[in-house]
Each structure stands twice: as C-alpha cells, then as structure tokens.
Amino acid sequence: RLTGKRGVDDTLADLFLALPNHLLTRRYRIRHIAHHRFANDRTHDPDRVAVLADDQWWFPRPRWSGAAVFLRDVLGINFPRFATVIPHYSPWTALLARFDSDAEPSAQATNAEVMRIGVFCVALVGLLAGTGGWLAYGLLWLLPGVTVLPALLRLRGLAEHDGDVGT
C-alpha cells in the first residue's frame, strides 16, 4: 500500500499502472484473491481453470513444441486464446456491465472507476493528439500488448509454477 487509503491507492494504481494496461485494479484484485484462495485447485482456481482449457499452456512439452508456443505468442497468433481472460480484468467490460441488469455488482464499474476511466481516456487522447503520437502508441504499446506481453505472461506463469500450470 502506498498511502494506506484504499481509494487513493486504487486511484493511483488505476491511473498509472492498471488502465495503461487495459486493467482495473479492483477487478484484478477480485480474481487474484480467488487464485490465492484456491491456488492450483483444478476446479476453483480461476487461473488454473483457464490454463487447463488451453492446450498451449500444457507443459512440460518437447523443446521444439515449447518454442513453437512462444513463437505463436510473439507473432500474435495465440492472442485470441490470451484474450479469453481479458474480460475478467478489463475496464471496458466493467463499463458495459453497468448497462446489463443481469450483471453481478462486482462485475460493474463503480462510480469512482468510471471517473478514473474517463480521466485516463481524456488524458491519453489529449496526450496522443497533442504530440501526434498515435502511430508510436499503436506500434510501441498496443502491438507489444498482443505479441510480447502474452509471451512474457506465459513465461512468468510457467516460472512461478515450476512449469506445472496445465498438466
């Protein structure tokens, strides 16, 4: 905790860490707590359930096969598989959930989150418009988010769990 006040800490985390990565701190917290509550449980750990459903996470495997998985990550071929977990963390999903009467309250963006998302979007668009940085943002931030980031997250997941994430 930075300040010891959750609202302030969440605001700082959302504006400077989470939203630039298309996440909301609270949504990450909810899923991450469930992961730690049921760590490596094949039916209750949400991370374990997600990787068990995707054979690209099944390790150990032969070296050439593992290298091929990472190559598909870096080329963006595996991004559709990676994208299946994004709605659990996404600010955009949380915003849309506010208009869904069947959505659970925890899935909906809070009023404070709506404000933070708005401030972030206005600041980002203002910065990109003011600097003409649209192409740089796309090539140096968004593109790596669908290529390099999935590979790094896979590597982190495998290292954190000694290669036993999907078997």
CSV table of C-alpha atoms in Angstrom, one decimal:
chain,number,residue,atom,x,y,z
A,1,ARG,CA,0.0,0.0,0.0
A,2,LEU,CA,1.3,3.4,-1.0
A,3,THR,CA,-0.9,5.7,1.2
A,4,GLY,CA,-2.8,3.3,3.4
A,5,LYS,CA,-6.1,4.6,2.0
A,6,ARG,CA,-7.6,2.1,-0.5
A,7,GLY,CA,-9.5,4.7,-2.5
A,8,VAL,CA,-6.3,6.8,-3.1
A,9,ASP,CA,-4.2,3.7,-3.7
A,10,ASP,CA,-6.7,2.3,-6.2
A,11,THR,CA,-6.9,5.7,-8.0
A,12,LEU,CA,-3.1,5.9,-8.3
A,13,ALA,CA,-2.9,2.2,-9.3
A,14,ASP,CA,-5.6,2.5,-11.9
A,15,LEU,CA,-4.4,5.8,-13.5
A,16,PHE,CA,-0.7,4.9,-13.6
A,17,LEU,CA,-0.5,1.1,-13.7
A,18,ALA,CA,-3.7,-0.7,-14.5
A,19,LEU,CA,-5.6,1.4,-17.0
A,20,PRO,CA,-2.5,1.9,-19.3
A,21,ASN,CA,-2.5,-1.9,-19.4
A,22,HIS,CA,-6.3,-2.1,-20.0
A,23,LEU,CA,-7.0,-3.4,-16.5
A,24,LEU,CA,-8.9,-2.3,-13.4
A,25,THR,CA,-7.2,-2.7,-10.1
A,26,ARG,CA,-10.3,-3.9,-8.3
A,27,ARG,CA,-11.2,-6.5,-11.0
A,28,TYR,CA,-7.6,-7.8,-10.8
A,29,ARG,CA,-7.8,-7.9,-7.0
A,30,ILE,CA,-11.0,-10.0,-7.1
A,31,ARG,CA,-9.6,-12.6,-9.4
A,32,HIS,CA,-6.2,-12.7,-7.9
A,33,ILE,CA,-7.6,-13.2,-4.4
A,34,ALA,CA,-9.7,-16.2,-5.8
A,35,HIS,CA,-6.5,-17.5,-7.3
A,36,HIS,CA,-4.7,-17.4,-4.0
A,37,ARG,CA,-7.7,-18.7,-2.0
A,38,PHE,CA,-7.8,-21.8,-4.3
A,39,ALA,CA,-4.2,-21.9,-5.5
A,40,ASN,CA,-3.7,-24.6,-8.1
A,41,ASP,CA,-7.0,-26.2,-7.4
A,42,ARG,CA,-8.1,-27.6,-10.8
A,43,THR,CA,-11.8,-26.6,-10.3
A,44,HIS,CA,-11.8,-23.5,-8.2
A,45,ASP,CA,-8.6,-21.6,-9.0
A,46,PRO,CA,-9.7,-19.3,-11.9
A,47,ASP,CA,-6.2,-19.1,-13.4
A,48,ARG,CA,-5.8,-22.9,-13.2
A,49,VAL,CA,-9.2,-23.4,-14.8
A,50,ALA,CA,-8.3,-21.0,-17.7
A,51,VAL,CA,-5.0,-22.7,-18.5
A,52,LEU,CA,-6.4,-26.2,-18.3
A,53,ALA,CA,-8.8,-25.2,-21.0
A,54,ASP,CA,-6.0,-24.1,-23.3
A,55,ASP,CA,-3.5,-26.8,-24.6
A,56,GLN,CA,-1.0,-24.0,-25.3
A,57,TRP,CA,-0.4,-23.9,-21.5
A,58,TRP,CA,0.2,-27.6,-21.2
A,59,PHE,CA,3.8,-28.0,-20.1
A,60,PRO,CA,6.2,-29.8,-19.9
A,61,ARG,CA,6.5,-30.5,-23.6
A,62,PRO,CA,9.3,-31.1,-26.1
A,63,ARG,CA,11.6,-28.2,-26.7
A,64,TRP,CA,10.5,-27.6,-30.3
A,65,SER,CA,6.9,-27.6,-29.2
A,66,GLY,CA,7.5,-25.1,-26.3
A,67,ALA,CA,9.5,-22.9,-28.7
A,68,ALA,CA,6.6,-23.0,-31.2
A,69,VAL,CA,4.1,-21.9,-28.5
A,70,PHE,CA,6.3,-18.9,-27.6
A,71,LEU,CA,6.8,-18.1,-31.3
A,72,ARG,CA,3.0,-18.2,-31.8
A,73,ASP,CA,2.7,-15.8,-28.8
A,74,VAL,CA,5.3,-13.4,-30.2
A,75,LEU,CA,3.6,-13.4,-33.6
A,76,GLY,CA,0.2,-12.7,-32.1
A,77,ILE,CA,-1.2,-16.0,-33.3
A,78,ASN,CA,-2.1,-17.1,-29.7
A,79,PHE,CA,-3.6,-13.7,-28.8
A,80,PRO,CA,-7.2,-14.9,-29.3
A,81,ARG,CA,-6.6,-17.6,-26.7
A,82,PHE,CA,-5.0,-15.0,-24.4
A,83,ALA,CA,-7.9,-12.6,-25.0
A,84,THR,CA,-10.4,-15.0,-23.4
A,85,VAL,CA,-9.2,-13.9,-19.9
A,86,ILE,CA,-9.1,-10.2,-20.7
A,87,PRO,CA,-12.8,-9.6,-19.8
A,88,HIS,CA,-12.1,-10.6,-16.2
A,89,TYR,CA,-9.8,-7.6,-15.8
A,90,SER,CA,-11.0,-5.2,-18.4
A,91,PRO,CA,-12.3,-1.7,-17.6
A,92,TRP,CA,-14.3,-1.8,-20.8
A,93,THR,CA,-16.2,-5.0,-19.7
A,94,ALA,CA,-16.8,-3.4,-16.4
A,95,LEU,CA,-18.3,-0.3,-18.0
A,96,LEU,CA,-20.6,-2.4,-20.3
A,97,ALA,CA,-21.7,-4.4,-17.3
A,98,ARG,CA,-23.3,-1.2,-15.8
A,99,PHE,CA,-25.8,-1.4,-18.6
A,100,ASP,CA,-26.6,-5.1,-18.0
A,101,SER,CA,-29.3,-5.7,-15.4
A,102,ASP,CA,-28.2,-9.3,-15.0
A,103,ALA,CA,-24.5,-8.5,-14.3
A,104,GLU,CA,-23.3,-9.0,-10.8
A,105,PRO,CA,-22.4,-5.8,-8.9
A,106,SER,CA,-18.8,-6.9,-8.6
A,107,ALA,CA,-18.6,-7.1,-12.4
A,108,GLN,CA,-19.8,-3.5,-12.8
A,109,ALA,CA,-17.5,-0.5,-12.8
A,110,THR,CA,-18.1,1.6,-9.7
A,111,ASN,CA,-18.7,5.4,-10.0
A,112,ALA,CA,-15.1,6.1,-8.9
A,113,GLU,CA,-13.8,3.7,-11.6
A,114,VAL,CA,-16.0,5.3,-14.2
A,115,MET,CA,-14.4,8.7,-13.3
A,116,ARG,CA,-10.9,7.2,-13.4
A,117,ILE,CA,-11.5,5.6,-16.7
A,118,GLY,CA,-12.8,8.9,-18.1
A,119,VAL,CA,-9.9,10.9,-16.7
A,120,PHE,CA,-7.4,8.3,-18.1
A,121,CYS,CA,-9.1,8.3,-21.6
A,122,VAL,CA,-9.2,12.1,-21.8
A,123,ALA,CA,-5.6,12.4,-20.7
A,124,LEU,CA,-4.4,9.7,-23.2
A,125,VAL,CA,-6.3,11.1,-26.1
A,126,GLY,CA,-5.1,14.6,-25.2
A,127,LEU,CA,-1.5,13.4,-25.0
A,128,LEU,CA,-1.6,11.5,-28.2
A,129,ALA,CA,-3.4,14.3,-30.1
A,130,GLY,CA,-1.1,16.9,-28.7
A,131,THR,CA,2.1,15.0,-29.6
A,132,GLY,CA,0.9,13.2,-32.8
A,133,GLY,CA,1.9,10.0,-31.0
A,134,TRP,CA,-0.9,7.8,-32.4
A,135,LEU,CA,1.4,5.6,-34.5
A,136,ALA,CA,4.0,5.3,-31.8
A,137,TYR,CA,1.3,4.3,-29.3
A,138,GLY,CA,0.0,1.7,-31.6
A,139,LEU,CA,3.4,0.3,-32.6
A,140,LEU,CA,5.2,0.6,-29.3
A,141,TRP,CA,2.3,-0.1,-26.8
A,142,LEU,CA,-0.7,-1.8,-28.3
A,143,LEU,CA,1.2,-4.1,-30.7
A,144,PRO,CA,3.5,-5.5,-28.0
A,145,GLY,CA,0.4,-6.0,-25.8
A,146,VAL,CA,-0.8,-8.6,-28.3
A,147,THR,CA,2.5,-10.1,-29.1
A,148,VAL,CA,5.3,-9.8,-26.5
A,149,LEU,CA,3.1,-9.4,-23.4
A,150,PRO,CA,1.3,-12.8,-23.8
A,151,ALA,CA,4.8,-14.5,-24.2
A,152,LEU,CA,6.1,-12.8,-21.1
A,153,LEU,CA,3.0,-13.6,-19.0
A,154,ARG,CA,3.3,-17.3,-20.1
A,155,LEU,CA,7.0,-17.3,-19.2
A,156,ARG,CA,6.1,-15.8,-15.8
A,157,GLY,CA,3.3,-18.3,-15.2
A,158,LEU,CA,5.5,-21.2,-16.1
A,159,ALA,CA,8.4,-20.0,-13.9
A,160,GLU,CA,6.1,-19.2,-11.0
A,161,HIS,CA,4.5,-22.7,-11.0
A,162,ASP,CA,7.6,-24.7,-11.9
A,163,GLY,CA,6.2,-25.5,-15.4
A,164,ASP,CA,3.2,-27.2,-13.9
A,165,VAL,CA,0.4,-24.9,-14.9
A,166,GLY,CA,-1.7,-27.1,-17.2
A,167,THR,CA,-0.8,-30.7,-16.5
